[in-house]
Tab-separated table of N, CA and C in Angstrom:
chain	number	residue	atom	x	y	z
P	1	UNK	N	-54.318	1.475	30.637
P	1	UNK	CA	-53.218	1.690	31.782
P	1	UNK	C	-53.054	3.061	32.038
P	2	UNK	N	-52.848	3.741	30.889
P	2	UNK	CA	-52.368	5.161	30.598
P	2	UNK	C	-53.672	6.008	31.249
P	3	UNK	N	-54.633	5.705	31.283
P	3	UNK	CA	-56.039	6.283	31.584
P	3	UNK	C	-56.456	5.765	33.224
P	4	UNK	N	-55.595	4.931	33.718
P	4	UNK	CA	-55.904	4.288	34.908
P	4	UNK	C	-57.243	3.523	34.973
P	5	UNK	N	-57.462	2.862	33.788
P	5	UNK	CA	-58.816	2.137	33.934
P	5	UNK	C	-58.626	0.639	33.713
P	6	UNK	N	-57.593	0.016	33.791
P	6	UNK	CA	-57.094	-1.288	33.572
P	6	UNK	C	-57.532	-2.055	34.873
P	7	UNK	N	-58.023	-3.279	34.777
P	7	UNK	CA	-58.473	-3.927	35.521
P	7	UNK	C	-57.222	-4.698	36.428
P	8	UNK	N	-56.245	-4.723	35.868
P	8	UNK	CA	-55.172	-5.698	36.710
P	8	UNK	C	-53.733	-4.971	37.012
P	9	UNK	N	-53.702	-3.955	36.053
P	9	UNK	CA	-52.346	-3.313	35.648
P	9	UNK	C	-52.525	-1.909	36.203
P	10	UNK	N	-51.919	-1.518	37.023
P	10	UNK	CA	-51.884	0.048	37.536
P	10	UNK	C	-50.552	0.602	37.351
P	11	UNK	N	-50.230	1.825	36.829
P	11	UNK	CA	-48.886	2.257	36.593
P	11	UNK	C	-48.631	3.079	37.748
P	12	UNK	N	-47.325	2.709	38.532
P	12	UNK	CA	-46.805	3.122	39.901
P	12	UNK	C	-45.534	4.072	39.339
P	13	UNK	N	-45.473	5.344	40.205
P	13	UNK	CA	-44.402	6.062	39.881
P	13	UNK	C	-43.034	5.139	39.860
P	14	UNK	N	-42.192	5.604	38.960
P	14	UNK	CA	-41.136	4.728	38.873
P	14	UNK	C	-40.966	3.710	37.935
P	15	UNK	N	-41.962	3.153	37.442
P	15	UNK	CA	-42.344	2.065	36.532
P	15	UNK	C	-41.745	2.770	35.285
P	16	UNK	N	-41.233	1.545	34.403
P	16	UNK	CA	-40.777	1.884	33.067
P	16	UNK	C	-41.702	1.370	32.013
P	17	UNK	N	-41.976	2.122	30.907
P	17	UNK	CA	-42.884	1.812	30.117
P	17	UNK	C	-42.156	2.070	28.695
P	18	UNK	N	-42.183	0.866	27.865
P	18	UNK	CA	-41.599	1.233	26.658
P	18	UNK	C	-42.745	1.259	25.443
P	19	UNK	N	-42.747	2.225	24.881
P	19	UNK	CA	-43.791	2.443	23.707
P	19	UNK	C	-43.304	2.027	22.316
P	20	UNK	N	-43.348	1.007	21.937
P	20	UNK	CA	-42.717	0.418	20.645
P	20	UNK	C	-43.310	0.978	19.471
P	21	UNK	N	-44.404	1.213	19.109
P	21	UNK	CA	-45.211	1.709	17.858
P	21	UNK	C	-44.908	2.910	17.661
P	22	UNK	N	-44.837	3.405	16.436
P	22	UNK	CA	-44.829	4.828	15.919
P	22	UNK	C	-46.233	5.387	15.650
P	23	UNK	N	-46.507	6.368	16.210
P	23	UNK	CA	-47.673	7.150	15.697
P	23	UNK	C	-47.823	6.960	14.179
P	24	UNK	N	-49.217	6.604	13.829
P	24	UNK	CA	-49.417	6.566	12.271
P	24	UNK	C	-50.517	7.863	12.113
P	25	UNK	N	-50.478	8.291	10.747
P	25	UNK	CA	-51.185	9.680	10.632
P	25	UNK	C	-52.679	9.185	10.860
P	26	UNK	N	-53.088	10.172	11.546
P	26	UNK	CA	-54.377	10.344	12.321
P	26	UNK	C	-54.711	10.034	13.706
P	27	UNK	N	-53.432	9.278	14.359
P	27	UNK	CA	-53.721	8.898	15.546
P	27	UNK	C	-52.505	9.513	16.386
P	28	UNK	N	-51.898	10.490	15.993
P	28	UNK	CA	-50.438	11.148	16.879
P	28	UNK	C	-51.335	11.803	18.115
P	29	UNK	N	-52.503	12.643	18.035
P	29	UNK	CA	-52.694	13.032	19.166
P	29	UNK	C	-53.155	12.117	20.166
P	30	UNK	N	-53.838	10.973	19.927
P	30	UNK	CA	-54.015	10.128	20.982
P	30	UNK	C	-52.983	9.461	21.384
P	31	UNK	N	-52.115	9.145	20.706
P	31	UNK	CA	-50.562	8.754	21.033
P	31	UNK	C	-50.057	9.561	22.169
P	32	UNK	N	-49.940	10.839	21.863
P	32	UNK	CA	-49.276	11.827	22.555
P	32	UNK	C	-49.990	12.018	24.004
P	33	UNK	N	-51.362	11.994	23.879
P	33	UNK	CA	-52.356	11.878	25.247
P	33	UNK	C	-51.808	11.047	25.918
P	34	UNK	N	-51.579	9.683	25.319
P	34	UNK	CA	-51.206	8.181	26.002
P	34	UNK	C	-50.024	8.647	26.752
P	35	UNK	N	-49.182	8.854	25.929
P	35	UNK	CA	-47.753	9.154	26.526
P	35	UNK	C	-47.815	10.120	27.694
P	36	UNK	N	-48.487	11.218	27.677
P	36	UNK	CA	-48.512	12.310	28.670
P	36	UNK	C	-49.173	11.486	29.958
P	37	UNK	N	-50.266	10.821	29.699
P	37	UNK	CA	-51.001	10.251	30.823
P	37	UNK	C	-50.006	8.979	31.614
P	38	UNK	N	-49.098	8.677	30.728
P	38	UNK	CA	-47.849	7.817	31.454
P	38	UNK	C	-47.147	8.379	32.287
P	39	UNK	N	-46.585	9.411	31.690
P	39	UNK	CA	-45.574	10.732	32.524
P	39	UNK	C	-46.377	11.109	33.841
P	40	UNK	N	-47.604	11.478	33.789
P	40	UNK	CA	-48.624	11.973	34.773
P	40	UNK	C	-48.665	10.869	35.880
P	41	UNK	N	-48.701	9.712	35.570
P	41	UNK	CA	-48.536	8.808	36.466
P	41	UNK	C	-47.142	8.191	37.155
P	42	UNK	N	-46.246	9.060	36.697
P	42	UNK	CA	-44.756	8.720	37.425
P	42	UNK	C	-44.031	7.888	36.475
P	43	UNK	N	-44.333	7.196	35.397
P	43	UNK	CA	-43.608	6.149	34.675
P	43	UNK	C	-42.726	6.938	33.894
P	44	UNK	N	-41.694	6.367	33.828
P	44	UNK	CA	-40.426	6.596	32.789
P	44	UNK	C	-40.666	5.870	31.613
P	45	UNK	N	-41.021	6.770	30.680
P	45	UNK	CA	-41.484	6.454	29.482
P	45	UNK	C	-40.508	6.591	28.264
P	46	UNK	N	-40.368	5.751	27.582
P	46	UNK	CA	-39.293	5.443	26.366
P	46	UNK	C	-40.255	5.427	25.245
P	47	UNK	N	-40.265	6.264	24.276
P	47	UNK	CA	-41.295	6.186	22.896
P	47	UNK	C	-40.350	6.815	21.725
P	48	UNK	N	-41.066	6.771	20.601
P	48	UNK	CA	-40.191	6.993	19.497
P	48	UNK	C	-39.344	8.016	19.319
P	49	UNK	N	-39.528	9.037	19.729
P	49	UNK	CA	-38.585	10.378	19.804
P	49	UNK	C	-37.509	10.415	20.728
P	50	UNK	N	-37.514	9.512	21.971
P	50	UNK	CA	-36.725	9.387	22.650
P	50	UNK	C	-35.917	8.317	22.330
P	51	UNK	N	-36.229	7.195	22.394
P	51	UNK	CA	-35.460	5.967	22.114
P	51	UNK	C	-36.266	5.086	20.925
P	52	UNK	N	-35.224	4.611	19.996
P	52	UNK	CA	-35.748	3.956	18.678
P	52	UNK	C	-35.895	2.529	19.096
P	53	UNK	N	-37.073	2.231	19.575
P	53	UNK	CA	-37.723	1.065	20.194
P	53	UNK	C	-38.651	0.414	19.309
P	54	UNK	N	-39.007	1.067	18.199
P	54	UNK	CA	-40.013	0.581	17.355
P	54	UNK	C	-39.480	-0.685	16.335
P	55	UNK	N	-40.348	-1.646	16.355
P	55	UNK	CA	-40.154	-2.842	15.511
P	55	UNK	C	-41.379	-2.782	14.454
P	56	UNK	N	-40.973	-3.107	13.427
P	56	UNK	CA	-41.854	-3.105	12.263
P	56	UNK	C	-42.912	-4.014	12.431
P	57	UNK	N	-42.927	-5.207	12.840
P	57	UNK	CA	-44.022	-6.141	13.210
P	57	UNK	C	-44.053	-7.013	11.791
P	58	UNK	N	-43.026	-7.017	11.009
P	58	UNK	CA	-42.761	-7.851	9.662
P	58	UNK	C	-41.479	-8.528	9.978
P	59	UNK	N	-41.329	-9.830	9.554
P	59	UNK	CA	-40.381	-10.874	9.727
P	59	UNK	C	-39.175	-10.536	8.804
P	60	UNK	N	-37.950	-10.570	9.473
P	60	UNK	CA	-36.807	-10.412	8.223
P	60	UNK	C	-36.731	-11.479	7.480
P	61	UNK	N	-36.125	-11.386	6.540
P	61	UNK	CA	-35.572	-12.413	5.209
P	61	UNK	C	-35.326	-13.891	6.249
P	62	UNK	N	-34.377	-13.796	7.187
P	62	UNK	CA	-34.036	-15.004	7.529
P	62	UNK	C	-35.122	-15.381	8.547
P	63	UNK	N	-36.025	-14.923	9.022
P	63	UNK	CA	-37.248	-15.165	9.928
P	63	UNK	C	-38.223	-15.914	8.600
P	64	UNK	N	-38.189	-15.425	7.742
P	64	UNK	CA	-39.308	-16.045	6.797
P	64	UNK	C	-38.595	-17.378	6.016
P	65	UNK	N	-37.311	-17.294	6.130
P	65	UNK	CA	-36.788	-18.628	5.400
P	65	UNK	C	-36.726	-19.497	6.685
P	66	UNK	N	-36.594	-19.225	7.876
P	66	UNK	CA	-36.740	-20.077	8.810
P	66	UNK	C	-38.420	-20.853	9.103
P	67	UNK	N	-39.311	-19.874	8.901
P	67	UNK	CA	-40.608	-20.546	8.748
P	67	UNK	C	-40.977	-21.290	7.685
P	68	UNK	N	-40.212	-21.109	6.591
P	68	UNK	CA	-40.361	-22.115	5.382
P	68	UNK	C	-39.766	-23.234	5.406
P	69	UNK	N	-38.473	-23.093	5.950
P	69	UNK	CA	-37.654	-24.364	6.449
P	69	UNK	C	-38.605	-25.382	7.176
P	70	UNK	N	-39.357	-24.577	8.560
P	70	UNK	CA	-39.771	-25.503	9.578
P	70	UNK	C	-41.014	-26.144	8.966
P	71	UNK	N	-41.861	-25.473	8.163
P	71	UNK	CA	-43.299	-25.634	7.544
P	71	UNK	C	-43.161	-26.506	6.154
P	72	UNK	N	-42.238	-26.435	5.404
P	72	UNK	CA	-41.883	-27.011	4.235
P	72	UNK	C	-43.079	-27.281	3.376
P	73	UNK	N	-43.624	-25.972	2.784
P	73	UNK	CA	-44.910	-26.215	2.070
P	73	UNK	C	-44.723	-26.520	0.736
P	74	UNK	N	-45.587	-27.499	0.437
P	74	UNK	CA	-45.681	-27.869	-0.929
P	74	UNK	C	-46.052	-26.763	-2.010
P	75	UNK	N	-47.053	-26.138	-1.747
P	75	UNK	CA	-47.781	-25.028	-2.354
P	75	UNK	C	-47.372	-23.625	-1.557
P	76	UNK	N	-46.881	-22.607	-2.129
P	76	UNK	CA	-46.630	-21.204	-1.185
P	76	UNK	C	-47.528	-19.987	-2.045
P	77	UNK	N	-48.379	-19.136	-1.417
P	77	UNK	CA	-48.989	-18.111	-1.975
P	77	UNK	C	-48.592	-17.008	-0.902
P	78	UNK	N	-47.683	-16.455	-1.112
P	78	UNK	CA	-47.336	-15.079	-0.273
P	78	UNK	C	-48.576	-14.122	-0.189
P	79	UNK	N	-48.948	-13.457	0.887
P	79	UNK	CA	-49.895	-12.658	1.149
P	79	UNK	C	-49.394	-11.363	1.768
P	80	UNK	N	-50.303	-10.197	1.696
P	80	UNK	CA	-50.228	-9.176	2.494
P	80	UNK	C	-48.794	-8.256	2.205
P	81	UNK	N	-48.813	-7.262	1.312
P	81	UNK	CA	-47.841	-6.511	0.966
P	81	UNK	C	-48.046	-6.371	-0.415
P	82	UNK	N	-47.062	-5.208	-0.967
P	82	UNK	CA	-46.855	-4.760	-2.023
P	82	UNK	C	-46.675	-6.009	-3.025
P	83	UNK	N	-46.622	-5.672	-4.387
P	83	UNK	CA	-46.453	-6.846	-5.284
P	83	UNK	C	-45.058	-7.241	-5.294
P	84	UNK	N	-44.197	-6.316	-5.278
P	84	UNK	CA	-42.827	-6.595	-5.209
P	84	UNK	C	-42.419	-7.173	-3.967
P	85	UNK	N	-42.864	-6.962	-2.792
P	85	UNK	CA	-42.737	-7.963	-1.705
P	85	UNK	C	-43.159	-9.192	-1.893
P	86	UNK	N	-44.381	-9.610	-2.427
P	86	UNK	CA	-44.866	-10.962	-3.024
P	86	UNK	C	-43.840	-11.607	-3.608
P	87	UNK	N	-43.477	-11.024	-4.726
P	87	UNK	CA	-42.342	-11.595	-5.505
P	87	UNK	C	-41.000	-12.026	-4.822
P	88	UNK	N	-40.687	-11.335	-3.897
P	88	UNK	CA	-39.383	-11.389	-3.256
P	88	UNK	C	-39.663	-12.561	-2.250
P	89	UNK	N	-40.780	-12.703	-1.595
P	89	UNK	CA	-41.328	-13.733	-0.596
P	89	UNK	C	-41.293	-14.990	-1.505
P	90	UNK	N	-41.732	-14.998	-2.618
P	90	UNK	CA	-41.995	-16.327	-3.584
P	90	UNK	C	-40.602	-16.747	-3.942
P	91	UNK	N	-39.807	-15.775	-4.321
P	91	UNK	CA	-38.181	-16.147	-4.350
P	91	UNK	C	-37.617	-16.655	-3.084
P	92	UNK	N	-37.885	-16.487	-2.156
P	92	UNK	CA	-37.285	-17.150	-0.889
P	92	UNK	C	-37.952	-18.663	-0.781
P	93	UNK	N	-39.044	-18.712	-0.943
P	93	UNK	CA	-39.804	-19.925	-0.798
P	93	UNK	C	-38.978	-20.797	-1.792
P	94	UNK	N	-38.734	-20.509	-3.085
P	94	UNK	CA	-38.011	-21.085	-4.259
P	94	UNK	C	-36.603	-21.761	-3.574
P	95	UNK	N	-36.121	-20.500	-2.945
P	95	UNK	CA	-34.656	-20.810	-2.123
P	95	UNK	C	-34.714	-21.979	-1.088
P	96	UNK	N	-35.710	-21.991	-0.602
P	96	UNK	CA	-36.114	-23.178	0.603
P	96	UNK	C	-36.231	-24.475	0.158
P	97	UNK	N	-36.613	-24.346	-1.114
P	97	UNK	CA	-36.878	-25.615	-1.782
P	97	UNK	C	-38.389	-26.215	-2.032
P	98	UNK	N	-39.101	-24.832	-2.273
P	98	UNK	CA	-40.568	-25.129	-2.986
P	98	UNK	C	-40.225	-24.921	-4.428
P	99	UNK	N	-41.015	-25.906	-5.196
P	99	UNK	CA	-40.977	-25.978	-6.315
P	99	UNK	C	-41.438	-24.815	-7.245
P	100	UNK	N	-40.589	-23.979	-8.109
P	100	UNK	CA	-41.148	-22.714	-8.455
P	100	UNK	C	-42.642	-22.608	-9.081
P	101	UNK	N	-43.009	-23.966	-9.856
P	101	UNK	CA	-44.049	-24.162	-10.312
P	101	UNK	C	-45.249	-24.083	-9.168
P	102	UNK	N	-44.699	-24.478	-7.815
P	102	UNK	CA	-45.932	-24.265	-6.836
P	102	UNK	C	-45.976	-22.947	-6.035
P	103	UNK	N	-45.214	-21.975	-6.814
P	103	UNK	CA	-45.379	-20.693	-5.747
P	103	UNK	C	-46.135	-19.870	-6.570
P	104	UNK	N	-47.278	-19.190	-6.280
P	104	UNK	CA	-48.367	-18.570	-6.800
P	104	UNK	C	-48.240	-17.030	-6.426
P	105	UNK	N	-47.879	-16.240	-7.506
P	105	UNK	CA	-48.151	-14.769	-6.582
P	105	UNK	C	-49.172	-14.136	-7.364
P	106	UNK	N	-50.389	-13.814	-6.515
P	106	UNK	CA	-51.696	-13.598	-6.908
P	106	UNK	C	-51.941	-12.052	-6.584
P	107	UNK	N	-53.108	-11.565	-7.118
P	107	UNK	CA	-53.383	-10.515	-6.585
P	107	UNK	C	-55.159	-10.483	-6.071
P	108	UNK	N	-55.464	-9.556	-5.451
P	108	UNK	CA	-57.012	-9.753	-4.867
P	108	UNK	C	-57.755	-10.480	-6.276
P	109	UNK	N	-58.412	-11.027	-5.645
P	109	UNK	CA	-59.722	-11.628	-6.838
P	109	UNK	C	-59.197	-12.726	-7.562
P	110	UNK	N	-57.768	-13.075	-7.660
P	110	UNK	CA	-57.344	-14.250	-8.422
P	110	UNK	C	-57.384	-15.705	-7.498
P	111	UNK	N	-57.892	-16.583	-8.196
P	111	UNK	CA	-57.877	-17.818	-7.469
P	111	UNK	C	-57.092	-18.994	-7.843
P	112	UNK	N	-56.961	-19.784	-7.097
P	112	UNK	CA	-55.917	-21.137	-7.159
P	112	UNK	C	-56.756	-22.187	-6.984
P	113	UNK	N	-56.802	-23.155	-8.007
P	113	UNK	CA	-57.525	-24.392	-7.890
P	113	UNK	C	-56.632	-25.517	-7.265
P	114	UNK	N	-57.074	-26.195	-6.086
P	114	UNK	CA	-56.433	-27.210	-5.858
P	114	UNK	C	-57.061	-28.677	-6.090
P	115	UNK	N	-56.486	-29.826	-6.687
P	115	UNK	CA	-57.055	-30.852	-7.218
P	115	UNK	C	-56.970	-32.020	-6.362
P	116	UNK	N	-57.983	-33.114	-6.189
P	116	UNK	CA	-57.733	-34.150	-5.609
P	116	UNK	C	-56.478	-35.035	-5.865
P	117	UNK	N	-55.726	-34.984	-6.626
P	117	UNK	CA	-54.626	-35.574	-7.031
P	117	UNK	C	-53.312	-34.820	-6.748
P	118	UNK	N	-53.664	-33.701	-6.035
P	118	UNK	CA	-52.524	-33.160	-5.153
P	118	UNK	C	-51.834	-31.814	-6.066
P	119	UNK	N	-52.267	-31.584	-7.205
P	119	UNK	CA	-51.921	-30.620	-8.234
P	119	UNK	C	-52.698	-29.275	-8.034
P	120	UNK	N	-52.052	-28.065	-8.627
P	120	UNK	CA	-52.793	-27.052	-8.500
P	120	UNK	C	-52.491	-26.088	-9.476
P	121	UNK	N	-53.148	-25.101	-9.684
P	121	UNK	CA	-53.165	-24.349	-10.837
P	121	UNK	C	-53.810	-22.771	-10.863
P	122	UNK	N	-53.637	-21.856	-11.455
P	122	UNK	CA	-54.390	-20.911	-11.462
P	122	UNK	C	-55.866	-20.838	-12.060
P	123	UNK	N	-56.561	-20.563	-11.419
P	123	UNK	CA	-58.171	-20.797	-12.083
P	123	UNK	C	-58.262	-19.882	-13.284
P	124	UNK	N	-59.150	-20.429	-14.188
P	124	UNK	CA	-59.343	-19.758	-15.384
P	124	UNK	C	-60.141	-18.375	-15.165
P	125	UNK	N	-60.093	-17.617	-16.129
P	125	UNK	CA	-60.876	-16.047	-15.877
P	125	UNK	C	-62.084	-16.349	-15.484
P	126	UNK	N	-62.999	-17.460	-15.911
P	126	UNK	CA	-64.234	-17.594	-15.551
P	126	UNK	C	-64.697	-18.043	-14.184
P	127	UNK	N	-63.424	-18.185	-13.279
P	127	UNK	CA	-63.744	-18.621	-12.191
P	127	UNK	C	-63.301	-17.708	-10.962
P	128	UNK	N	-62.581	-16.557	-11.631
P	128	UNK	CA	-62.000	-15.539	-10.891
P	128	UNK	C	-63.059	-14.843	-10.275
P	129	UNK	N	-62.898	-13.936	-9.180
P	129	UNK	CA	-63.894	-13.037	-8.613
P	129	UNK	C	-63.572	-11.624	-8.931
P	130	UNK	N	-64.493	-10.631	-9.132
P	130	UNK	CA	-63.893	-9.273	-9.164
P	130	UNK	C	-64.578	-8.526	-7.870
P	131	UNK	N	-63.666	-7.682	-7.320
P	131	UNK	CA	-64.124	-6.923	-6.173
P	131	UNK	C	-64.182	-5.703	-6.473
P	132	UNK	N	-65.062	-4.937	-5.653
P	132	UNK	CA	-65.199	-3.408	-5.707
P	132	UNK	C	-65.361	-2.963	-4.312
P	133	UNK	N	-65.419	-1.587	-4.014
P	133	UNK	CA	-65.868	-1.220	-3.043
P	133	UNK	C	-67.435	-1.516	-2.681
P	134	UNK	N	-68.322	-1.605	-3.736
P	134	UNK	CA	-69.638	-1.827	-3.675
P	134	UNK	C	-70.036	-2.943	-3.608
P	135	UNK	N	-69.646	-4.129	-3.764
P	135	UNK	CA	-69.771	-5.476	-3.901
P	135	UNK	C	-68.698	-6.305	-4.787
P	136	UNK	N	-69.249	-7.664	-5.159
P	136	UNK	CA	-68.388	-8.475	-5.757
P	136	UNK	C	-69.602	-9.137	-6.686
P	137	UNK	N	-68.692	-9.553	-7.832
P	137	UNK	CA	-69.319	-10.346	-9.092
P	137	UNK	C	-68.453	-11.588	-9.282
P	138	UNK	N	-68.986	-12.787	-9.397
P	138	UNK	CA	-68.420	-13.765	-9.742
P	138	UNK	C	-67.998	-14.062	-11.074
P	139	UNK	N	-67.047	-14.628	-11.518
P	139	UNK	CA	-66.915	-14.662	-13.061
P	139	UNK	C	-68.039	-15.124	-14.116
P	140	UNK	N	-69.013	-16.083	-13.134
P	140	UNK	CA	-70.139	-16.637	-13.656
P	140	UNK	C	-71.363	-15.950	-13.617
P	141	UNK	N	-71.229	-14.649	-13.070
P	141	UNK	CA	-72.546	-13.969	-12.601
P	141	UNK	C	-73.286	-13.438	-13.407
P	142	UNK	N	-73.064	-13.259	-14.731
P	142	UNK	CA	-74.092	-12.635	-15.786
P	142	UNK	C	-74.248	-11.335	-15.349
P	143	UNK	N	-73.182	-10.711	-14.918
P	143	UNK	CA	-73.365	-9.166	-14.688
P	143	UNK	C	-74.190	-8.527	-13.368
P	144	UNK	N	-74.655	-9.735	-12.700
P	144	UNK	CA	-75.189	-9.298	-11.085
P	144	UNK	C	-74.435	-8.655	-10.153
P	145	UNK	N	-74.639	-7.879	-9.505
P	145	UNK	CA	-73.612	-7.457	-8.562
P	145	UNK	C	-74.387	-7.720	-7.192
P	146	UNK	N	-73.532	-8.386	-6.286
P	146	UNK	CA	-74.115	-8.820	-4.989
P	146	UNK	C	-73.784	-7.778	-3.921
P	147	UNK	N	-74.544	-7.658	-2.904
P	147	UNK	CA	-73.913	-7.007	-1.837
P	147	UNK	C	-72.603	-7.441	-1.224
P	148	UNK	N	-71.726	-6.420	-0.872
P	148	UNK	CA	-70.578	-7.256	-0.049
P	148	UNK	C	-70.873	-8.050	1.263
P	149	UNK	N	-70.466	-9.195	1.697
P	149	UNK	CA	-70.558	-9.898	2.839
P	149	UNK	C	-70.831	-9.051	3.996
P	150	UNK	N	-71.633	-9.229	4.859
P	150	UNK	CA	-71.710	-8.469	5.975
P	150	UNK	C	-70.845	-9.151	7.201
P	151	UNK	N	-70.216	-8.660	7.872
P	151	UNK	CA	-69.281	-9.508	9.163
P	151	UNK	C	-70.152	-10.579	9.731
P	152	UNK	N	-69.609	-11.858	9.713
P	152	UNK	CA	-70.129	-12.742	10.049
P	152	UNK	C	-71.227	-13.632	9.372
P	153	UNK	N	-71.164	-13.247	7.960
P	153	UNK	CA	-72.109	-13.714	6.929
P	153	UNK	C	-71.227	-14.174	5.820
P	154	UNK	N	-71.498	-15.346	5.451
P	154	UNK	CA	-70.533	-15.794	4.339
P	154	UNK	C	-71.480	-16.181	3.064
P	155	UNK	N	-71.281	-15.632	1.846
P	155	UNK	CA	-72.206	-15.841	0.645
P	155	UNK	C	-71.041	-16.820	-0.246
P	156	UNK	N	-71.975	-17.947	-0.561
P	156	UNK	CA	-71.221	-18.551	-1.585
P	156	UNK	C	-72.050	-18.443	-2.951
P	157	UNK	N	-71.054	-18.300	-4.120
P	157	UNK	CA	-71.675	-18.229	-5.405
P	157	UNK	C	-71.527	-19.278	-6.024
P	158	UNK	N	-72.669	-19.758	-6.614
P	158	UNK	CA	-73.139	-21.085	-7.011
P	158	UNK	C	-73.836	-21.119	-8.197
P	159	UNK	N	-73.060	-21.602	-9.447
P	159	UNK	CA	-73.954	-21.472	-10.646
P	159	UNK	C	-74.591	-20.203	-11.072
P	160	UNK	N	-73.654	-18.988	-10.597
P	160	UNK	CA	-74.279	-17.679	-10.929
P	160	UNK	C	-75.484	-17.252	-10.354
P	161	UNK	N	-75.661	-18.136	-9.130
P	161	UNK	CA	-76.711	-17.522	-8.301
P	161	UNK	C	-76.127	-17.220	-6.955
P	162	UNK	N	-76.492	-16.243	-6.102
P	162	UNK	CA	-75.862	-16.133	-4.780
P	162	UNK	C	-76.530	-16.732	-3.745
P	163	UNK	N	-76.249	-17.722	-2.841
P	163	UNK	CA	-76.975	-18.214	-1.685
P	163	UNK	C	-76.528	-17.770	-0.272
P	164	UNK	N	-77.119	-18.098	0.376
P	164	UNK	CA	-76.523	-17.792	1.988
P	164	UNK	C	-76.538	-19.096	2.594
């Protein structure tokens, strides 16, 4: 829209545009150029240094509790965030009724096994996966390192052999 190349939306003089994101390191120049183009199109622009319209994109504790209350999960594995955030999210789950033994705080590569009888547990080390920037190895892999999966390609590790 700021570059006047959107198929359906055209900024007109007097339009109001709110940029609710804050620039992240590395894209400040692009964001500044976009805001300048909006001004050139005649828009009234509110952005991070003019108005504090930024939202974090992360839910508040009350919103997290609401989702836990609506979904009432039997098991809960918080994801995405620093380890301390995962622990706090797990505590919220317990506060909303998830059994403490059914909350799993895990790190990348750790696996949880779910069984037909409805139980779950942390997988033994032999079934964990280890990840690196160059590839991954299953716990059963006898030291063989596989290429990382390509986009739209899934690899299944089975009995120490990689299958596509």
